[in-house]
Amino acid sequence: MQKIKKLLVANRGEIALRIMRTAQEMGISTVAVYSEADRLSPHVKFADEAVCIGPPPSNQSYLLGNKIIEVCKELNVDAIHPGYGFLSENAEFAGKVSDAGLIFVGPSPKSIEVMGSKLAAKQAVAKYDIPLVPGTEEAISDITEAKERAAEIGYPILIKASAGGGGKGMRIVEDESEFEEQMNRAVSEAQSAFGDGAVFIEKFITSPRHIEIQILGDQHGNTVYLFERECSIQRRHQKVIEEAPSAVVSPKMRKAMGEAAVGVAKACNYYGAGTVEFIVDDKLNFYFLEMNTRLQVEHPVTEMITGKDLVREQILVAEGNVLSFAQEDLKIHGHAVEIRVYAEDPKNNFLPDIGKLVTYRRPQGPGIRVDDGFEEGMDIPIYYDPLIAKLITHGENRQDAIGRMIRAINDYRITGIQTTLDFCRFAMQHEAFVSGNFDTQFVENYFTPEKLEPVFSEEERELLAALAVEFFEKEENRINPTHPANSIPSTNWKNRLL
Ligand code: ADP
């Protein structure tokens, strides 16, 4: 066991800040690295020490593994937390960190490598009785054989790149006549995007839900699951709203999915925090999709319902401690919902809308958590993922958490750029979301830009403002001007209304 005294966070923005907060609570000193674009970022100000590692593009800064390891040596750092994205799922980097005598706060390089390849992952879990989407377990080499297999599985099918990620490298094939053409395209795309042309086929699940299980393992063979997160509300195959628990998972299904996830973790001798992703069909059959070998963006919803700090657990495991709780100690408390506040314009296909945060005011109150990495007046840089904040609410039940989320969204003040806040309010109030009866096609099925148009027309708003002025003027006349308490200058309500 080796106690961590100084931790470098090889990341930026909200996640760097979130990790450092826990480190500080544990008495660990923190080192931030930053690019020239992030000089004034809260994560840099929060850290005990901070080092600029290069110009804004991530391949000249946050992805420079060797440079980051050098910084560790110079500053006597003993551990690196990679956050998510950047170097977090880079097996070679994890290996170099250990070779340099540092602790990598994450799993072994071997686990990262196995789970980084969708085919290697399927092969690794084969002996653990984990449900897999019907398909090939090896890369397609013979097109005639692949067509036969596709016919057995039944169309539509999905051609997937083994090295794919971030929703990229997938092609739907509706019938056999398209097979060969789509397959050739998939191979060349996979080759150019991921440097690995291996592709395989899977049954295309229509109306799927994306439900994942949080797991945590130590280096002594103990593994537990911290229940599920529902992540079906996505745009461009990327999550935008998450919640825990899922509205459709029964205790029996939760146990079956949890145990399958622990099986996946055991299949690659996993330790640390990890996420096992499943796709769930309309009959609630679940199939293993892939494992993410890092802390997940949406981890706060799990923290809210379990009361566990996942970063703290990651650090304890990395130090070599035995997990301090067992499966039976874990319980679900209430319900949590998270929305991702991105600098994107939902009215324009969710394209990034970067610029200055002219006004930036966070919502507050019981059951509300905001994980963010910006302050008012700052620019959202174009070089990175345009995530401004994660807004998480917790309530006694799903309805309370949703009600609280709507209130929190209404209290969030962001001007200067377009964000996903209005879209998330639309989703929270939509019958499909409220009833829990939705799938990954929510945006495609229900959302159009007109849904975000203001409730009142320009004319109606003018009329309402005029009525309000009349009302308040009458009210003001009722206030006795001679009473000393009423000598306080009135607020500028009239200006705000007009
Ligand atoms: P990536 O590594 O690119 O994130 P995943 O395998 O995790 O790829 O899949 C991303 C998303 O694509 C899933 O959340 C789901 O919405 C969709 N998807 C993946 N596999 C299937 C499938 N067999 N049928 C239908 N949709 C799928």
PDB file of C-alpha atoms in Angstrom, residues 224-410:
ATOM      1  CA  VAL A 224     -19.199  -4.541  -6.544  1.00  0.00           C
ATOM      2  CA  TYR A 225     -21.793  -2.835  -8.750  1.00  0.00           C
ATOM      3  CA  LEU A 226     -23.270   0.559  -7.856  1.00  0.00           C
ATOM      4  CA  PHE A 227     -26.499   0.039  -9.810  1.00  0.00           C
ATOM      5  CA  GLU A 228     -27.502   1.472 -13.166  1.00  0.00           C
ATOM      6  CA  ARG A 229     -27.649   4.760 -15.017  1.00  0.00           C
ATOM      7  CA  GLU A 230     -30.176   5.331 -17.785  1.00  0.00           C
ATOM      8  CA  CYS A 231     -28.508   7.269 -20.622  1.00  0.00           C
ATOM      9  CA  SER A 232     -30.989   6.917 -23.477  1.00  0.00           C
ATOM     10  CA  ILE A 233     -31.543  10.612 -24.179  1.00  0.00           C
ATOM     11  CA  GLN A 234     -28.821  11.235 -26.740  1.00  0.00           C
ATOM     12  CA  ARG A 235     -28.094  13.494 -29.667  1.00  0.00           C
ATOM     13  CA  ARG A 236     -25.699  12.263 -32.385  1.00  0.00           C
ATOM     14  CA  HIS A 237     -25.264   8.984 -30.395  1.00  0.00           C
ATOM     15  CA  GLN A 238     -23.958  11.066 -27.474  1.00  0.00           C
ATOM     16  CA  LYS A 239     -25.604  11.367 -24.089  1.00  0.00           C
ATOM     17  CA  VAL A 240     -27.217  14.607 -22.934  1.00  0.00           C
ATOM     18  CA  ILE A 241     -29.517  13.541 -20.049  1.00  0.00           C
ATOM     19  CA  GLU A 242     -28.848  10.719 -17.579  1.00  0.00           C
ATOM     20  CA  GLU A 243     -30.596   9.425 -14.487  1.00  0.00           C
ATOM     21  CA  ALA A 244     -30.296   6.828 -11.755  1.00  0.00           C
ATOM     22  CA  PRO A 245     -32.035   4.525 -11.187  1.00  0.00           C
ATOM     23  CA  SER A 246     -33.684   3.789 -14.545  1.00  0.00           C
ATOM     24  CA  ALA A 247     -37.491   4.045 -14.702  1.00  0.00           C
ATOM     25  CA  VAL A 248     -37.732   0.565 -16.288  1.00  0.00           C
ATOM     26  CA  VAL A 249     -35.253  -1.557 -14.330  1.00  0.00           C
ATOM     27  CA  SER A 250     -36.845  -3.853 -11.735  1.00  0.00           C
ATOM     28  CA  PRO A 251     -34.877  -5.133  -8.717  1.00  0.00           C
ATOM     29  CA  LYS A 252     -34.561  -8.517 -10.441  1.00  0.00           C
ATOM     30  CA  MET A 253     -33.258  -7.015 -13.691  1.00  0.00           C
ATOM     31  CA  ARG A 254     -30.900  -4.745 -11.704  1.00  0.00           C
ATOM     32  CA  LYS A 255     -29.374  -7.746  -9.970  1.00  0.00           C
ATOM     33  CA  ALA A 256     -28.985  -9.660 -13.255  1.00  0.00           C
ATOM     34  CA  MET A 257     -27.365  -6.659 -14.996  1.00  0.00           C
ATOM     35  CA  GLY A 258     -25.185  -5.914 -11.970  1.00  0.00           C
ATOM     36  CA  GLU A 259     -23.915  -9.474 -11.816  1.00  0.00           C
ATOM     37  CA  ALA A 260     -23.277  -9.525 -15.583  1.00  0.00           C
ATOM     38  CA  ALA A 261     -21.282  -6.286 -15.205  1.00  0.00           C
ATOM     39  CA  VAL A 262     -19.209  -7.792 -12.403  1.00  0.00           C
ATOM     40  CA  GLY A 263     -18.576 -10.765 -14.743  1.00  0.00           C
ATOM     41  CA  VAL A 264     -17.300  -8.383 -17.452  1.00  0.00           C
ATOM     42  CA  ALA A 265     -14.995  -6.750 -14.899  1.00  0.00           C
ATOM     43  CA  LYS A 266     -13.662 -10.129 -13.736  1.00  0.00           C
ATOM     44  CA  ALA A 267     -13.064 -11.153 -17.375  1.00  0.00           C
ATOM     45  CA  CYS A 268     -10.356  -8.483 -17.628  1.00  0.00           C
ATOM     46  CA  ASN A 269      -9.142  -8.533 -13.979  1.00  0.00           C
ATOM     47  CA  TYR A 270     -10.520  -5.049 -13.558  1.00  0.00           C
ATOM     48  CA  TYR A 271      -9.785  -2.740 -10.661  1.00  0.00           C
ATOM     49  CA  GLY A 272     -10.822   0.882 -10.071  1.00  0.00           C
ATOM     50  CA  ALA A 273     -14.063   2.494 -11.243  1.00  0.00           C
ATOM     51  CA  GLY A 274     -15.475   1.349 -14.559  1.00  0.00           C
ATOM     52  CA  THR A 275     -18.698   1.329 -16.518  1.00  0.00           C
ATOM     53  CA  VAL A 276     -20.245  -1.619 -18.318  1.00  0.00           C
ATOM     54  CA  GLU A 277     -22.611  -0.450 -21.047  1.00  0.00           C
ATOM     55  CA  PHE A 278     -25.618  -2.472 -22.140  1.00  0.00           C
ATOM     56  CA  ILE A 279     -28.156  -2.026 -24.882  1.00  0.00           C
ATOM     57  CA  VAL A 280     -31.701  -2.953 -23.846  1.00  0.00           C
ATOM     58  CA  ASP A 281     -34.415  -3.945 -26.344  1.00  0.00           C
ATOM     59  CA  ASP A 282     -38.141  -3.186 -26.127  1.00  0.00           C
ATOM     60  CA  LYS A 283     -38.734  -6.467 -24.270  1.00  0.00           C
ATOM     61  CA  LEU A 284     -36.114  -5.453 -21.690  1.00  0.00           C
ATOM     62  CA  ASN A 285     -33.547  -8.053 -22.798  1.00  0.00           C
ATOM     63  CA  PHE A 286     -30.094  -6.598 -22.168  1.00  0.00           C
ATOM     64  CA  TYR A 287     -26.875  -7.164 -24.112  1.00  0.00           C
ATOM     65  CA  PHE A 288     -23.282  -6.170 -23.314  1.00  0.00           C
ATOM     66  CA  LEU A 289     -22.031  -3.342 -25.568  1.00  0.00           C
ATOM     67  CA  GLU A 290     -18.664  -2.264 -24.193  1.00  0.00           C
ATOM     68  CA  MET A 291     -16.802  -1.291 -21.046  1.00  0.00           C
ATOM     69  CA  ASN A 292     -15.429   2.197 -20.367  1.00  0.00           C
ATOM     70  CA  THR A 293     -12.298   1.877 -18.282  1.00  0.00           C
ATOM     71  CA  ARG A 294     -12.447   5.260 -16.554  1.00  0.00           C
ATOM     72  CA  LEU A 295     -14.601   7.672 -14.583  1.00  0.00           C
ATOM     73  CA  GLN A 296     -17.712   8.504 -16.612  1.00  0.00           C
ATOM     74  CA  VAL A 297     -19.056  12.035 -17.275  1.00  0.00           C
ATOM     75  CA  GLU A 298     -22.396  11.043 -15.710  1.00  0.00           C
ATOM     76  CA  HIS A 299     -20.911   9.498 -12.529  1.00  0.00           C
ATOM     77  CA  PRO A 300     -22.554  12.126 -10.220  1.00  0.00           C
ATOM     78  CA  VAL A 301     -26.025  10.556 -10.493  1.00  0.00           C
ATOM     79  CA  THR A 302     -24.573   7.364  -9.015  1.00  0.00           C
ATOM     80  CA  GLU A 303     -22.891   9.360  -6.255  1.00  0.00           C
ATOM     81  CA  MET A 304     -26.200  11.061  -5.401  1.00  0.00           C
ATOM     82  CA  ILE A 305     -28.150   7.811  -5.031  1.00  0.00           C
ATOM     83  CA  THR A 306     -25.436   5.754  -3.295  1.00  0.00           C
ATOM     84  CA  GLY A 307     -23.807   8.457  -1.149  1.00  0.00           C
ATOM     85  CA  LYS A 308     -20.375   7.254  -2.333  1.00  0.00           C
ATOM     86  CA  ASP A 309     -17.686   9.580  -3.696  1.00  0.00           C
ATOM     87  CA  LEU A 310     -16.379   7.655  -6.699  1.00  0.00           C
ATOM     88  CA  VAL A 311     -13.182   9.695  -7.026  1.00  0.00           C
ATOM     89  CA  ARG A 312     -12.357   8.988  -3.390  1.00  0.00           C
ATOM     90  CA  GLU A 313     -12.922   5.274  -4.009  1.00  0.00           C
ATOM     91  CA  GLN A 314     -10.722   5.415  -7.138  1.00  0.00           C
ATOM     92  CA  ILE A 315      -7.901   6.974  -5.118  1.00  0.00           C
ATOM     93  CA  LEU A 316      -8.245   4.455  -2.263  1.00  0.00           C
ATOM     94  CA  VAL A 317      -8.159   1.533  -4.715  1.00  0.00           C
ATOM     95  CA  ALA A 318      -5.126   3.007  -6.519  1.00  0.00           C
ATOM     96  CA  GLU A 319      -3.333   3.180  -3.162  1.00  0.00           C
ATOM     97  CA  GLY A 320      -3.954  -0.546  -2.742  1.00  0.00           C
ATOM     98  CA  ASN A 321      -6.723  -0.426  -0.120  1.00  0.00           C
ATOM     99  CA  VAL A 322      -9.379  -3.132   0.140  1.00  0.00           C
ATOM    100  CA  LEU A 323     -12.910  -1.874  -0.719  1.00  0.00           C
ATOM    101  CA  SER A 324     -14.437  -0.627   2.513  1.00  0.00           C
ATOM    102  CA  PHE A 325     -17.946  -1.923   1.689  1.00  0.00           C
ATOM    103  CA  ALA A 326     -19.564  -5.012   0.201  1.00  0.00           C
ATOM    104  CA  GLN A 327     -22.447  -5.404  -2.237  1.00  0.00           C
ATOM    105  CA  GLU A 328     -25.017  -5.793   0.564  1.00  0.00           C
ATOM    106  CA  ASP A 329     -23.930  -2.460   2.098  1.00  0.00           C
ATOM    107  CA  LEU A 330     -25.032  -0.552  -1.003  1.00  0.00           C
ATOM    108  CA  LYS A 331     -28.578   0.852  -1.198  1.00  0.00           C
ATOM    109  CA  ILE A 332     -30.388   3.210  -3.555  1.00  0.00           C
ATOM    110  CA  HIS A 333     -31.489   6.451  -1.903  1.00  0.00           C
ATOM    111  CA  GLY A 334     -34.032   8.423  -3.933  1.00  0.00           C
ATOM    112  CA  HIS A 335     -33.534   9.440  -7.534  1.00  0.00           C
ATOM    113  CA  ALA A 336     -31.038  11.644  -9.402  1.00  0.00           C
ATOM    114  CA  VAL A 337     -31.140  13.301 -12.823  1.00  0.00           C
ATOM    115  CA  GLU A 338     -28.251  14.949 -14.674  1.00  0.00           C
ATOM    116  CA  ILE A 339     -28.348  17.271 -17.657  1.00  0.00           C
ATOM    117  CA  ARG A 340     -25.281  18.255 -19.629  1.00  0.00           C
ATOM    118  CA  VAL A 341     -25.180  21.970 -20.275  1.00  0.00           C
ATOM    119  CA  TYR A 342     -23.301  22.242 -23.557  1.00  0.00           C
ATOM    120  CA  ALA A 343     -22.437  25.393 -25.505  1.00  0.00           C
ATOM    121  CA  GLU A 344     -24.521  24.130 -28.421  1.00  0.00           C
ATOM    122  CA  ASP A 345     -27.503  25.387 -30.346  1.00  0.00           C
ATOM    123  CA  PRO A 346     -30.360  22.863 -30.185  1.00  0.00           C
ATOM    124  CA  LYS A 347     -32.172  24.889 -32.864  1.00  0.00           C
ATOM    125  CA  ASN A 348     -29.254  24.357 -35.213  1.00  0.00           C
ATOM    126  CA  ASN A 349     -28.718  20.596 -34.987  1.00  0.00           C
ATOM    127  CA  PHE A 350     -26.900  20.869 -31.636  1.00  0.00           C
ATOM    128  CA  LEU A 351     -23.859  22.409 -33.340  1.00  0.00           C
ATOM    129  CA  PRO A 352     -21.291  24.011 -30.988  1.00  0.00           C
ATOM    130  CA  ASP A 353     -22.014  27.678 -30.247  1.00  0.00           C
ATOM    131  CA  ILE A 354     -18.908  28.916 -28.525  1.00  0.00           C
ATOM    132  CA  GLY A 355     -18.248  32.434 -27.309  1.00  0.00           C
ATOM    133  CA  LYS A 356     -18.296  34.418 -24.076  1.00  0.00           C
ATOM    134  CA  LEU A 357     -20.346  33.606 -20.989  1.00  0.00           C
ATOM    135  CA  VAL A 358     -21.689  37.149 -20.673  1.00  0.00           C
ATOM    136  CA  THR A 359     -23.930  36.249 -17.743  1.00  0.00           C
ATOM    137  CA  TYR A 360     -23.333  33.072 -15.761  1.00  0.00           C
ATOM    138  CA  ARG A 361     -25.320  32.323 -12.604  1.00  0.00           C
ATOM    139  CA  ARG A 362     -25.708  28.824 -11.152  1.00  0.00           C
ATOM    140  CA  PRO A 363     -28.938  27.574  -9.607  1.00  0.00           C
ATOM    141  CA  GLN A 364     -28.809  26.833  -5.892  1.00  0.00           C
ATOM    142  CA  GLY A 365     -30.842  25.132  -3.190  1.00  0.00           C
ATOM    143  CA  PRO A 366     -31.411  21.728  -1.611  1.00  0.00           C
ATOM    144  CA  GLY A 367     -30.729  18.679  -3.764  1.00  0.00           C
ATOM    145  CA  ILE A 368     -28.866  20.629  -6.456  1.00  0.00           C
ATOM    146  CA  ARG A 369     -25.285  20.012  -7.575  1.00  0.00           C
ATOM    147  CA  VAL A 370     -23.441  21.895 -10.311  1.00  0.00           C
ATOM    148  CA  ASP A 371     -20.126  20.534 -11.608  1.00  0.00           C
ATOM    149  CA  ASP A 372     -18.666  23.188 -13.886  1.00  0.00           C
ATOM    150  CA  GLY A 373     -15.368  24.628 -15.000  1.00  0.00           C
ATOM    151  CA  PHE A 374     -16.129  28.210 -15.987  1.00  0.00           C
ATOM    152  CA  GLU A 375     -16.935  31.586 -14.488  1.00  0.00           C
ATOM    153  CA  GLU A 376     -18.847  34.612 -15.756  1.00  0.00           C
ATOM    154  CA  GLY A 377     -16.922  36.525 -18.410  1.00  0.00           C
ATOM    155  CA  MET A 378     -14.881  33.530 -19.579  1.00  0.00           C
ATOM    156  CA  ASP A 379     -14.739  32.281 -23.158  1.00  0.00           C
ATOM    157  CA  ILE A 380     -15.650  28.700 -24.045  1.00  0.00           C
ATOM    158  CA  PRO A 381     -12.616  27.609 -26.081  1.00  0.00           C
ATOM    159  CA  ILE A 382     -13.151  26.059 -29.511  1.00  0.00           C
ATOM    160  CA  TYR A 383     -10.449  23.451 -28.987  1.00  0.00           C
ATOM    161  CA  TYR A 384     -12.281  21.106 -26.637  1.00  0.00           C
ATOM    162  CA  ASP A 385     -15.617  19.474 -25.891  1.00  0.00           C
ATOM    163  CA  PRO A 386     -18.036  22.398 -25.387  1.00  0.00           C
ATOM    164  CA  LEU A 387     -19.366  21.167 -22.018  1.00  0.00           C
ATOM    165  CA  ILE A 388     -20.027  24.140 -19.721  1.00  0.00           C
ATOM    166  CA  ALA A 389     -21.515  22.320 -16.760  1.00  0.00           C
ATOM    167  CA  LYS A 390     -23.354  19.303 -15.466  1.00  0.00           C
ATOM    168  CA  LEU A 391     -26.473  20.091 -13.489  1.00  0.00           C
ATOM    169  CA  ILE A 392     -27.589  17.301 -11.179  1.00  0.00           C
ATOM    170  CA  THR A 393     -30.685  17.182  -8.996  1.00  0.00           C
ATOM    171  CA  HIS A 394     -31.625  14.660  -6.335  1.00  0.00           C
ATOM    172  CA  GLY A 395     -35.078  13.989  -4.935  1.00  0.00           C
ATOM    173  CA  GLU A 396     -36.933  11.421  -2.890  1.00  0.00           C
ATOM    174  CA  ASN A 397     -38.340   9.921  -6.078  1.00  0.00           C
ATOM    175  CA  ARG A 398     -38.195  10.413  -9.851  1.00  0.00           C
ATOM    176  CA  GLN A 399     -40.991  12.972  -9.923  1.00  0.00           C
ATOM    177  CA  ASP A 400     -39.305  15.104  -7.228  1.00  0.00           C
ATOM    178  CA  ALA A 401     -35.942  14.972  -9.007  1.00  0.00           C
ATOM    179  CA  ILE A 402     -37.558  16.046 -12.307  1.00  0.00           C
ATOM    180  CA  GLY A 403     -39.552  18.861 -10.641  1.00  0.00           C
ATOM    181  CA  ARG A 404     -36.405  20.101  -8.963  1.00  0.00           C
ATOM    182  CA  MET A 405     -34.537  19.930 -12.286  1.00  0.00           C
ATOM    183  CA  ILE A 406     -37.128  22.127 -14.004  1.00  0.00           C
ATOM    184  CA  ARG A 407     -36.845  24.677 -11.184  1.00  0.00           C
ATOM    185  CA  ALA A 408     -33.024  24.568 -11.371  1.00  0.00           C
ATOM    186  CA  ILE A 409     -33.035  25.007 -15.161  1.00  0.00           C
ATOM    187  CA  ASN A 410     -35.334  28.027 -14.764  1.00  0.00           C
TER     188      ASN A 410
END
